[in-house]
Amino acid sequence: NDGYFILRYKLIAGLHRLSGNGSLYPTKVKSRRLRWDVKPSEMANNTLNPIRAIVDGMKLTPNPDKPMIALSIGDPTVFGNLPTDDTVIQAMKDAIDSQKYNGYAPSIGYLKSRQALANFYSSPEAPLTAEDVILTSGCSQAIDLAISVLCNPGDNILVPCPGFSLYKTLAVSMGIEVKLYNLLPEKSWEADLKHLESLIDERTSCLIVTNPSNPCGSVFTKEHIQKILKVASRHCVPILADEIYGNMVSCSCPSLASLSSDVPILSCGGLAKRWLVPGWRMGWILIHDRNNVFGPALHQGLVKLSQRILGACSIIQGALESILNNTPQSFYNNTIGFLKSNSEICFNELSTVPGLNPIMPSGAMYLMVGIEMDHFPDFKGDVDFTEHLVTEQSVFCLPASAFEYPNFFRIVVTVPEELMVEACGRIREFCQRHYRPSSCNSNDLDQ
């Protein structure tokens, strides 16, 4: 017996050491680090915002003799000419005064707020209940959660080109491959369906459809949406529908879910654009899954992801029902009317500028302009072109290389009308200065 206790003591002594206060700790198996070696994670290193990467590298020195006109930022509040409606502000004041929304909300949002959204967006073709709604911190978090729940590292997603840069930023950081499918400027930015379908393989976990489009300002017709849905249905690929600009259109714009008979859809939206409050960070995911393709597991996955960090602001959740139900139709109509008018001014002004090919938008708040770079030999590409436009004319348009679509630039049409006219005049002056006609070659002379 004594031998047993001696052996047991030696084993314990070998596995533990006695601390100064008498507690026991396991003996360290590995030696301690000899020097500091703290590095950023692979996720951090793989995170890149293409817009910031390009814009931060540009040499932007405005002409001191001309006040700056920034047509680059997709924020309708920048110039102060597009305030939100008074009913929206009052809803926020009432929510604050009630003192009911100062605490933590459920991770997916208050039931009352989710029910209000379900009622607002539900239709006979695409019915919704509160259980189909997840509230998020802006549409960006909604997109983040949707990609995260649908995709694993090594999967691939289909992203429109040109398209919103956030999709790639999020996907690449998570080890997800991005495949770009072309939009066709000559067809008002319709998707190239043959190209899209050619990219699908067994690891394709998500098709992203942005309608209305950022950066194009285009709106797909009902017939074109149905063709996209047929491709997704044929290959059993779910759709992430980025519909943050839904209803900000001058034409008919049905939601993807309202036209889908079998393709499951996660529709992402928010208050930011239609209600002109991007800083309020209120977004949502609407889960359309009538054939139970997603099932309870995916819904629970979204719930779990939303629990990582509590998202949507509780006060705005408290105001949401009133915002949805009490904002007058005239507010929406006035916003759409202004954007349509400014788009027409910009399109008409730039259509007569040699070397530029604007494409008339039908929604959102953007207009894309093609640059015939052969006629502008002073510049290496769209980044160089827009950089010099700032230097000479103090007009900043976003080069479409930021959307992986070179030789175009994007204009935000939310500026006051007089600034829109002034900016177009400066762009005309810039192009007239640098435009060069095509040089005649031998073939031209022979003809």
CSV table of C-alpha atoms in Angstrom, one decimal:
chain,number,residue,atom,x,y,z
A,1,ASN,CA,0.0,0.0,0.0
A,2,ASP,CA,2.8,2.4,0.8
A,3,GLY,CA,4.4,1.8,-2.6
A,4,TYR,CA,1.1,2.6,-4.2
A,5,PHE,CA,0.7,5.9,-2.5
A,6,ILE,CA,4.4,6.9,-3.2
A,7,LEU,CA,3.9,6.1,-6.9
A,8,ARG,CA,0.6,8.1,-7.0
A,9,TYR,CA,2.3,11.1,-5.4
A,10,LYS,CA,5.1,11.0,-7.9
A,11,LEU,CA,2.6,10.9,-10.8
A,12,ILE,CA,0.7,13.9,-9.4
A,13,ALA,CA,3.9,15.8,-8.8
A,14,GLY,CA,4.9,15.2,-12.3
A,15,LEU,CA,1.7,16.5,-13.8
A,16,HIS,CA,1.1,19.5,-11.5
A,17,ARG,CA,3.0,22.2,-9.8
A,18,LEU,CA,2.1,23.9,-6.6
A,19,SER,CA,1.4,27.6,-6.8
A,20,GLY,CA,2.2,30.1,-4.1
A,21,ASN,CA,-1.4,30.1,-2.8
A,22,GLY,CA,-1.6,26.3,-2.7
A,23,SER,CA,-3.7,25.7,-5.9
A,24,LEU,CA,-2.7,23.1,-8.5
A,25,TYR,CA,-2.0,23.9,-12.2
A,26,PRO,CA,-1.1,21.5,-15.0
A,27,THR,CA,2.6,21.6,-15.9
A,28,LYS,CA,3.2,23.4,-19.2
A,29,VAL,CA,3.9,21.0,-22.1
A,30,LYS,CA,5.3,23.7,-24.4
A,31,SER,CA,7.9,26.3,-23.6
A,32,ARG,CA,6.8,29.9,-23.4
A,33,ARG,CA,7.1,32.3,-26.3
A,34,LEU,CA,10.5,34.0,-26.3
A,35,ARG,CA,9.3,37.1,-28.2
A,36,TRP,CA,6.2,39.0,-29.2
A,37,ASP,CA,4.7,37.8,-32.4
A,38,VAL,CA,1.2,39.1,-32.8
A,39,LYS,CA,-0.2,39.2,-36.4
A,40,PRO,CA,-3.5,40.0,-37.9
A,41,SER,CA,-5.8,37.1,-38.8
A,42,GLU,CA,-6.1,35.7,-42.2
A,43,MET,CA,-9.7,37.0,-42.3
A,44,ALA,CA,-8.4,40.5,-41.6
A,45,ASN,CA,-5.7,40.2,-44.3
A,46,ASN,CA,-8.2,38.9,-46.8
A,47,THR,CA,-10.6,41.8,-46.3
A,48,LEU,CA,-10.4,44.4,-49.0
A,49,ASN,CA,-13.0,47.0,-50.0
A,50,PRO,CA,-12.3,47.7,-53.7
A,51,ILE,CA,-13.8,51.2,-53.6
A,52,ARG,CA,-11.5,52.2,-50.7
A,53,ALA,CA,-8.5,50.5,-52.3
A,54,ILE,CA,-9.0,52.6,-55.5
A,55,VAL,CA,-10.2,55.9,-54.0
A,56,ASP,CA,-7.6,56.0,-51.3
A,57,GLY,CA,-4.9,55.6,-53.9
A,58,MET,CA,-6.1,58.4,-56.1
A,59,LYS,CA,-4.5,61.8,-56.0
A,60,LEU,CA,-7.5,64.0,-55.4
A,61,THR,CA,-6.5,67.7,-55.4
A,62,PRO,CA,-9.5,69.8,-56.4
A,63,ASN,CA,-9.1,73.0,-58.4
A,64,PRO,CA,-9.0,75.8,-55.8
A,65,ASP,CA,-10.9,78.1,-58.1
A,66,LYS,CA,-14.0,75.8,-58.3
A,67,PRO,CA,-16.0,74.5,-55.3
A,68,MET,CA,-16.0,70.7,-55.1
A,69,ILE,CA,-19.0,68.8,-56.3
A,70,ALA,CA,-18.9,65.2,-55.1
A,71,LEU,CA,-21.0,62.9,-57.2
A,72,SER,CA,-19.3,59.8,-55.8
A,73,ILE,CA,-21.0,58.9,-52.4
A,74,GLY,CA,-24.2,56.9,-52.3
A,75,ASP,CA,-25.5,58.8,-49.4
A,76,PRO,CA,-28.7,60.9,-50.2
A,77,THR,CA,-28.2,63.1,-47.1
A,78,VAL,CA,-24.9,64.7,-48.1
A,79,PHE,CA,-26.2,67.9,-49.6
A,80,GLY,CA,-29.2,68.3,-47.2
A,81,ASN,CA,-31.7,68.6,-50.1
A,82,LEU,CA,-33.4,65.2,-49.5
A,83,PRO,CA,-34.5,65.1,-45.8
A,84,THR,CA,-36.6,62.3,-44.6
A,85,ASP,CA,-40.3,62.8,-43.9
A,86,ASP,CA,-41.5,64.5,-40.8
A,87,THR,CA,-43.5,61.4,-39.9
A,88,VAL,CA,-40.3,59.4,-39.8
A,89,ILE,CA,-38.7,61.9,-37.4
A,90,GLN,CA,-41.8,61.9,-35.2
A,91,ALA,CA,-41.8,58.1,-35.0
A,92,MET,CA,-38.3,58.2,-33.7
A,93,LYS,CA,-39.1,60.9,-31.2
A,94,ASP,CA,-42.1,58.9,-29.9
A,95,ALA,CA,-40.0,55.8,-29.6
A,96,ILE,CA,-37.4,57.7,-27.5
A,97,ASP,CA,-40.0,59.4,-25.4
A,98,SER,CA,-41.8,56.2,-24.6
A,99,GLN,CA,-38.7,54.9,-22.7
A,100,LYS,CA,-39.7,51.4,-23.9
A,101,TYR,CA,-36.7,50.7,-26.2
A,102,ASN,CA,-33.6,51.5,-24.1
A,103,GLY,CA,-32.7,47.9,-23.4
A,104,TYR,CA,-31.6,44.9,-25.4
A,105,ALA,CA,-33.9,43.7,-28.0
A,106,PRO,CA,-34.0,40.0,-29.1
A,107,SER,CA,-31.2,39.2,-31.4
A,108,ILE,CA,-33.5,38.9,-34.5
A,109,GLY,CA,-35.5,41.9,-33.4
A,110,TYR,CA,-38.8,42.7,-31.6
A,111,LEU,CA,-41.7,40.5,-32.6
A,112,LYS,CA,-43.9,43.6,-33.1
A,113,SER,CA,-41.3,45.2,-35.4
A,114,ARG,CA,-40.8,42.0,-37.4
A,115,GLN,CA,-44.6,41.6,-37.8
A,116,ALA,CA,-44.9,45.1,-39.1
A,117,LEU,CA,-42.3,44.4,-41.8
A,118,ALA,CA,-44.0,41.1,-42.6
A,119,ASN,CA,-47.3,43.0,-43.1
A,120,PHE,CA,-45.7,45.7,-45.1
A,121,TYR,CA,-44.0,43.4,-47.6
A,122,SER,CA,-46.3,40.4,-47.7
A,123,SER,CA,-48.2,39.7,-50.9
A,124,PRO,CA,-50.4,36.9,-52.1
A,125,GLU,CA,-47.6,35.8,-54.4
A,126,ALA,CA,-45.0,36.0,-51.6
A,127,PRO,CA,-46.6,35.8,-48.1
A,128,LEU,CA,-44.6,36.6,-45.0
A,129,THR,CA,-45.0,36.1,-41.3
A,130,ALA,CA,-43.0,37.6,-38.4
A,131,GLU,CA,-41.0,34.3,-38.3
A,132,ASP,CA,-39.7,35.1,-41.8
A,133,VAL,CA,-38.1,38.4,-40.8
A,134,ILE,CA,-34.6,39.0,-39.3
A,135,LEU,CA,-33.8,42.6,-38.3
A,136,THR,CA,-30.2,43.7,-38.8
A,137,SER,CA,-27.9,46.7,-38.5
A,138,GLY,CA,-28.4,48.0,-42.0
A,139,CYS,CA,-28.7,46.1,-45.2
A,140,SER,CA,-24.9,45.5,-45.2
A,141,GLN,CA,-25.3,43.2,-42.1
A,142,ALA,CA,-28.3,41.5,-43.8
A,143,ILE,CA,-26.1,40.7,-46.7
A,144,ASP,CA,-23.3,39.5,-44.4
A,145,LEU,CA,-25.7,37.2,-42.5
A,146,ALA,CA,-27.2,35.9,-45.8
A,147,ILE,CA,-23.8,35.0,-47.3
A,148,SER,CA,-22.6,33.5,-44.0
A,149,VAL,CA,-25.6,31.2,-43.6
A,150,LEU,CA,-25.6,30.0,-47.3
A,151,CYS,CA,-21.8,29.5,-47.9
A,152,ASN,CA,-18.9,27.5,-46.6
A,153,PRO,CA,-15.2,28.2,-47.3
A,154,GLY,CA,-14.4,26.8,-50.8
A,155,ASP,CA,-17.9,27.5,-52.1
A,156,ASN,CA,-18.5,30.1,-54.8
A,157,ILE,CA,-21.1,32.8,-55.3
A,158,LEU,CA,-22.3,34.5,-58.5
A,159,VAL,CA,-22.0,38.3,-58.3
A,160,PRO,CA,-23.1,40.9,-60.9
A,161,CYS,CA,-20.5,42.9,-62.8
A,162,PRO,CA,-20.6,45.8,-62.4
A,163,GLY,CA,-21.9,45.3,-58.9
A,164,PHE,CA,-21.8,46.5,-55.3
A,165,SER,CA,-18.3,45.9,-53.9
A,166,LEU,CA,-19.4,44.7,-50.5
A,167,TYR,CA,-20.3,41.2,-51.8
A,168,LYS,CA,-16.7,40.5,-52.8
A,169,THR,CA,-15.3,42.1,-49.6
A,170,LEU,CA,-17.4,39.8,-47.4
A,171,ALA,CA,-17.0,36.6,-49.5
A,172,VAL,CA,-13.3,36.7,-50.0
A,173,SER,CA,-12.7,37.4,-46.3
A,174,MET,CA,-14.6,34.2,-45.5
A,175,GLY,CA,-12.7,32.0,-48.1
A,176,ILE,CA,-15.6,32.1,-50.6
A,177,GLU,CA,-14.8,32.4,-54.3
A,178,VAL,CA,-16.5,35.2,-56.2
A,179,LYS,CA,-17.5,34.6,-59.8
A,180,LEU,CA,-18.6,37.7,-61.7
A,181,TYR,CA,-21.4,37.4,-64.2
A,182,ASN,CA,-21.7,40.2,-66.8
A,183,LEU,CA,-24.4,42.8,-67.0
A,184,LEU,CA,-24.9,44.2,-70.6
A,185,PRO,CA,-24.9,48.0,-70.9
A,186,GLU,CA,-26.3,47.7,-74.5
A,187,LYS,CA,-29.4,46.0,-73.0
A,188,SER,CA,-29.9,48.5,-70.1
A,189,TRP,CA,-27.7,46.3,-67.9
A,190,GLU,CA,-29.6,43.1,-68.2
A,191,ALA,CA,-27.8,40.0,-67.0
A,192,ASP,CA,-25.9,37.9,-69.6
A,193,LEU,CA,-27.9,34.8,-68.8
A,194,LYS,CA,-25.6,32.5,-70.8
A,195,HIS,CA,-22.5,33.8,-69.1
A,196,LEU,CA,-24.2,33.5,-65.7
A,197,GLU,CA,-25.3,29.9,-66.3
A,198,SER,CA,-21.8,28.9,-67.5
A,199,LEU,CA,-20.3,29.9,-64.2
A,200,ILE,CA,-22.5,27.5,-62.1
A,201,ASP,CA,-20.9,24.4,-60.7
A,202,GLU,CA,-21.5,22.0,-57.8
A,203,ARG,CA,-19.9,24.4,-55.3
A,204,THR,CA,-22.1,27.4,-56.3
A,205,SER,CA,-24.0,28.2,-53.1
A,206,CYS,CA,-25.7,31.5,-53.9
A,207,LEU,CA,-26.7,33.8,-56.8
A,208,ILE,CA,-26.7,37.4,-55.9
A,209,VAL,CA,-29.2,39.6,-57.8
A,210,THR,CA,-29.2,43.4,-57.2
A,211,ASN,CA,-32.4,44.9,-58.4
A,212,PRO,CA,-32.6,47.9,-58.8
A,213,SER,CA,-28.9,48.1,-59.4
A,214,ASN,CA,-26.0,49.8,-57.7
A,215,PRO,CA,-24.0,51.1,-59.6
A,216,CYS,CA,-26.1,50.9,-62.8
A,217,GLY,CA,-29.4,52.4,-61.7
A,218,SER,CA,-31.1,49.8,-63.9
A,219,VAL,CA,-34.3,47.9,-63.2
A,220,PHE,CA,-35.0,44.4,-64.5
A,221,THR,CA,-38.2,43.8,-66.3
A,222,LYS,CA,-40.6,41.1,-65.0
A,223,GLU,CA,-39.7,38.9,-68.0
A,224,HIS,CA,-36.0,39.2,-67.3
A,225,ILE,CA,-36.4,38.3,-63.7
A,226,GLN,CA,-38.4,35.3,-64.6
A,227,LYS,CA,-35.5,34.2,-66.9
A,228,ILE,CA,-33.0,34.6,-64.0
A,229,LEU,CA,-35.3,32.5,-61.8
A,230,LYS,CA,-35.4,29.8,-64.4
A,231,VAL,CA,-31.6,29.5,-64.4
A,232,ALA,CA,-31.5,29.4,-60.6
A,233,SER,CA,-34.3,26.8,-60.6
A,234,ARG,CA,-32.6,24.6,-63.2
A,235,HIS,CA,-29.5,24.4,-61.1
A,236,CYS,CA,-31.1,24.5,-57.6
A,237,VAL,CA,-29.2,27.6,-56.6
A,238,PRO,CA,-30.8,29.9,-54.0
A,239,ILE,CA,-30.9,33.6,-54.5
A,240,LEU,CA,-29.7,36.5,-52.3
A,241,ALA,CA,-31.8,39.4,-53.6
A,242,ASP,CA,-30.3,42.8,-52.7
A,243,GLU,CA,-33.4,45.0,-52.9
A,244,ILE,CA,-32.3,47.9,-50.8
A,245,TYR,CA,-33.4,50.2,-53.6
A,246,GLY,CA,-36.8,48.4,-54.1
A,247,ASN,CA,-39.6,50.8,-54.9
A,248,MET,CA,-37.1,53.7,-55.7
A,249,VAL,CA,-38.0,53.3,-59.3
A,250,SER,CA,-39.7,55.2,-62.1
A,251,CYS,CA,-41.1,52.0,-63.6
A,252,SER,CA,-42.6,48.7,-62.5
A,253,CYS,CA,-40.2,46.7,-60.3
A,254,PRO,CA,-41.6,43.4,-58.9
A,255,SER,CA,-39.7,41.7,-56.2
A,256,LEU,CA,-37.9,38.5,-57.1
A,257,ALA,CA,-39.9,36.6,-54.5
A,258,SER,CA,-43.2,37.7,-56.0
A,259,LEU,CA,-42.2,36.0,-59.2
A,260,SER,CA,-40.6,32.8,-57.8
A,261,SER,CA,-42.6,29.6,-57.7
A,262,ASP,CA,-39.8,27.4,-56.4
A,263,VAL,CA,-36.5,29.2,-55.9
A,264,PRO,CA,-35.9,30.1,-52.2
A,265,ILE,CA,-34.9,33.7,-51.7
A,266,LEU,CA,-33.3,35.7,-49.0
A,267,SER,CA,-34.3,39.3,-49.7
A,268,CYS,CA,-32.2,42.0,-48.1
A,269,GLY,CA,-33.4,45.5,-47.6
A,270,GLY,CA,-33.5,48.4,-45.1
A,271,LEU,CA,-34.6,52.0,-44.3
A,272,ALA,CA,-31.4,53.6,-45.7
A,273,LYS,CA,-32.3,54.6,-49.2
A,274,ARG,CA,-36.1,54.7,-49.6
A,275,TRP,CA,-36.5,56.5,-46.3
A,276,LEU,CA,-33.3,58.6,-46.8
A,277,VAL,CA,-31.8,57.6,-43.4
A,278,PRO,CA,-28.6,55.5,-44.1
A,279,GLY,CA,-27.0,56.4,-40.8
A,280,TRP,CA,-29.9,54.9,-38.8
A,281,ARG,CA,-28.6,51.4,-39.7
A,282,MET,CA,-31.9,49.5,-39.9
A,283,GLY,CA,-32.0,46.5,-42.2
A,284,TRP,CA,-33.7,43.2,-42.6
A,285,ILE,CA,-33.7,39.8,-44.2
A,286,LEU,CA,-37.0,38.5,-45.6
A,287,ILE,CA,-37.0,34.7,-45.8
A,288,HIS,CA,-39.1,33.5,-48.8
A,289,ASP,CA,-39.2,29.7,-48.6
A,290,ARG,CA,-42.7,28.5,-49.6
A,291,ASN,CA,-41.5,25.0,-50.7
A,292,ASN,CA,-39.5,24.5,-47.5
A,293,VAL,CA,-36.2,24.2,-49.3
A,294,PHE,CA,-34.3,26.2,-46.6
A,295,GLY,CA,-36.3,24.5,-43.9
A,296,PRO,CA,-36.0,25.2,-40.1
A,297,ALA,CA,-32.2,24.5,-40.1
A,298,LEU,CA,-31.3,27.6,-42.3
A,299,HIS,CA,-33.7,29.8,-40.3
A,300,GLN,CA,-32.1,28.6,-37.1
A,301,GLY,CA,-28.7,29.3,-38.7
A,302,LEU,CA,-29.7,32.9,-39.3
A,303,VAL,CA,-30.9,33.2,-35.7
A,304,LYS,CA,-27.5,31.8,-34.4
A,305,LEU,CA,-25.6,34.2,-36.6
A,306,SER,CA,-27.6,37.1,-35.4
A,307,GLN,CA,-26.7,36.2,-31.8
A,308,ARG,CA,-23.0,36.8,-32.5
A,309,ILE,CA,-23.5,40.5,-32.2
A,310,LEU,CA,-26.8,42.2,-31.4
A,311,GLY,CA,-27.6,44.1,-34.6
A,312,ALA,CA,-30.5,46.5,-35.2
A,313,CYS,CA,-30.9,49.5,-32.9
A,314,SER,CA,-33.7,49.0,-30.4
A,315,ILE,CA,-35.0,52.6,-30.6
A,316,ILE,CA,-35.4,52.4,-34.4
A,317,GLN,CA,-37.1,49.0,-34.0
A,318,GLY,CA,-39.5,50.8,-31.7
A,319,ALA,CA,-40.2,53.4,-34.4
A,320,LEU,CA,-40.4,50.9,-37.3
A,321,GLU,CA,-44.1,50.1,-37.3
A,322,SER,CA,-45.0,53.8,-37.4
A,323,ILE,CA,-42.4,54.5,-40.1
A,324,LEU,CA,-43.8,51.8,-42.3
A,325,ASN,CA,-47.4,52.6,-41.8
A,326,ASN,CA,-47.5,56.4,-41.5
A,327,THR,CA,-45.0,57.6,-44.1
A,328,PRO,CA,-47.2,59.3,-46.7
A,329,GLN,CA,-47.1,58.1,-50.4
A,330,SER,CA,-46.3,61.7,-51.4
A,331,PHE,CA,-42.9,61.5,-49.7
A,332,TYR,CA,-42.0,58.4,-51.8
A,333,ASN,CA,-43.4,60.1,-54.9
A,334,ASN,CA,-41.4,63.3,-54.4
A,335,THR,CA,-38.2,61.4,-53.9
A,336,ILE,CA,-38.7,59.3,-57.0
A,337,GLY,CA,-39.7,62.4,-59.0
A,338,PHE,CA,-36.6,64.3,-58.0
A,339,LEU,CA,-34.2,61.4,-58.8
A,340,LYS,CA,-35.9,60.8,-62.2
A,341,SER,CA,-35.7,64.5,-63.1
A,342,ASN,CA,-32.0,64.7,-62.1
A,343,SER,CA,-31.2,61.5,-64.0
A,344,GLU,CA,-32.9,63.0,-67.1
A,345,ILE,CA,-30.9,66.2,-66.7
A,346,CYS,CA,-27.6,64.3,-66.4
A,347,PHE,CA,-28.4,61.9,-69.2
A,348,ASN,CA,-29.5,64.6,-71.6
A,349,GLU,CA,-26.5,66.9,-70.8
A,350,LEU,CA,-23.8,64.1,-71.1
A,351,SER,CA,-25.4,62.4,-74.2
A,352,THR,CA,-24.2,65.3,-76.3
A,353,VAL,CA,-20.6,65.2,-74.9
A,354,PRO,CA,-18.2,63.6,-77.5
A,355,GLY,CA,-16.5,60.5,-76.0
A,356,LEU,CA,-19.2,59.8,-73.3
A,357,ASN,CA,-22.0,57.3,-73.4
A,358,PRO,CA,-24.4,57.7,-70.5
A,359,ILE,CA,-27.0,55.0,-69.9
A,360,MET,CA,-30.3,56.2,-68.7
A,361,PRO,CA,-31.3,54.6,-65.3
A,362,SER,CA,-34.8,53.6,-64.2
A,363,GLY,CA,-34.2,53.3,-60.5
A,364,ALA,CA,-32.0,53.7,-57.5
A,365,MET,CA,-29.9,56.9,-57.5
A,366,TYR,CA,-27.1,56.2,-59.9
A,367,LEU,CA,-26.2,56.7,-63.5
A,368,MET,CA,-23.3,55.0,-65.3
A,369,VAL,CA,-21.3,56.7,-68.1
A,370,GLY,CA,-19.2,54.9,-70.6
A,371,ILE,CA,-15.8,56.5,-71.6
A,372,GLU,CA,-14.5,56.0,-75.1
A,373,MET,CA,-10.9,55.9,-73.9
A,374,ASP,CA,-9.5,55.8,-77.4
A,375,HIS,CA,-10.6,59.4,-77.7
A,376,PHE,CA,-8.9,60.4,-74.5
A,377,PRO,CA,-5.2,59.4,-75.0
A,378,ASP,CA,-4.1,61.7,-72.2
A,379,PHE,CA,-5.5,59.2,-69.7
A,380,LYS,CA,-4.6,55.6,-68.9
A,381,GLY,CA,-8.1,54.5,-67.9
A,382,ASP,CA,-11.2,55.5,-65.9
A,383,VAL,CA,-9.3,56.0,-62.7
A,384,ASP,CA,-6.8,58.4,-64.3
A,385,PHE,CA,-9.7,60.1,-66.1
A,386,THR,CA,-11.8,60.7,-63.0
A,387,GLU,CA,-8.7,61.8,-61.0
A,388,HIS,CA,-7.9,64.5,-63.5
A,389,LEU,CA,-11.6,65.5,-63.6
A,390,VAL,CA,-11.2,66.4,-59.9
A,391,THR,CA,-7.9,68.2,-60.4
A,392,GLU,CA,-9.2,70.4,-63.3
A,393,GLN,CA,-12.9,70.7,-62.6
A,394,SER,CA,-13.5,69.8,-58.9
A,395,VAL,CA,-16.0,67.2,-59.9
A,396,PHE,CA,-15.6,63.7,-58.3
A,397,CYS,CA,-17.2,60.8,-60.0
A,398,LEU,CA,-16.5,57.2,-58.9
A,399,PRO,CA,-14.4,55.3,-61.5
A,400,ALA,CA,-16.2,52.0,-62.3
A,401,SER,CA,-13.0,50.1,-61.8
A,402,ALA,CA,-14.1,50.1,-58.2
A,403,PHE,CA,-16.9,47.9,-59.4
A,404,GLU,CA,-14.5,45.8,-61.6
A,405,TYR,CA,-15.9,47.4,-64.7
A,406,PRO,CA,-13.3,49.7,-66.3
A,407,ASN,CA,-13.9,52.6,-68.7
A,408,PHE,CA,-17.0,53.8,-67.0
A,409,PHE,CA,-17.7,56.1,-64.1
A,410,ARG,CA,-20.7,56.3,-61.8
A,411,ILE,CA,-22.6,59.5,-61.0
A,412,VAL,CA,-24.8,59.8,-57.9
A,413,VAL,CA,-27.9,61.9,-58.9
A,414,THR,CA,-29.0,63.0,-55.4
A,415,VAL,CA,-27.3,66.4,-55.6
A,416,PRO,CA,-29.4,69.6,-55.9
A,417,GLU,CA,-30.5,70.3,-59.4
A,418,GLU,CA,-28.4,73.4,-59.9
A,419,LEU,CA,-25.3,71.4,-58.9
A,420,MET,CA,-26.2,68.6,-61.3
A,421,VAL,CA,-26.4,71.1,-64.1
A,422,GLU,CA,-23.1,72.8,-63.0
A,423,ALA,CA,-21.3,69.4,-62.7
A,424,CYS,CA,-22.4,68.3,-66.1
A,425,GLY,CA,-21.2,71.6,-67.6
A,426,ARG,CA,-17.8,71.1,-66.0
A,427,ILE,CA,-17.6,67.5,-67.3
A,428,ARG,CA,-18.4,68.8,-70.8
A,429,GLU,CA,-15.7,71.4,-70.5
A,430,PHE,CA,-13.2,68.7,-69.3
A,431,CYS,CA,-14.0,66.3,-72.2
A,432,GLN,CA,-13.9,69.0,-74.8
A,433,ARG,CA,-10.4,69.9,-73.7
A,434,HIS,CA,-9.1,66.3,-73.8
A,435,TYR,CA,-11.2,64.7,-76.6
A,436,ARG,CA,-9.2,63.7,-79.7
A,437,PRO,CA,-11.0,62.5,-82.9
A,438,SER,CA,-10.0,59.1,-84.3
A,439,SER,CA,-7.0,59.4,-86.5
A,440,CYS,CA,-7.5,58.4,-90.1
A,441,ASN,CA,-5.7,55.2,-91.1
A,442,SER,CA,-4.9,53.7,-94.5
A,443,ASN,CA,-8.2,51.8,-94.6
A,444,ASP,CA,-10.2,54.9,-94.0
A,445,LEU,CA,-8.4,56.7,-96.9
A,446,ASP,CA,-9.0,53.8,-99.2
A,447,GLN,CA,-12.7,54.1,-98.6
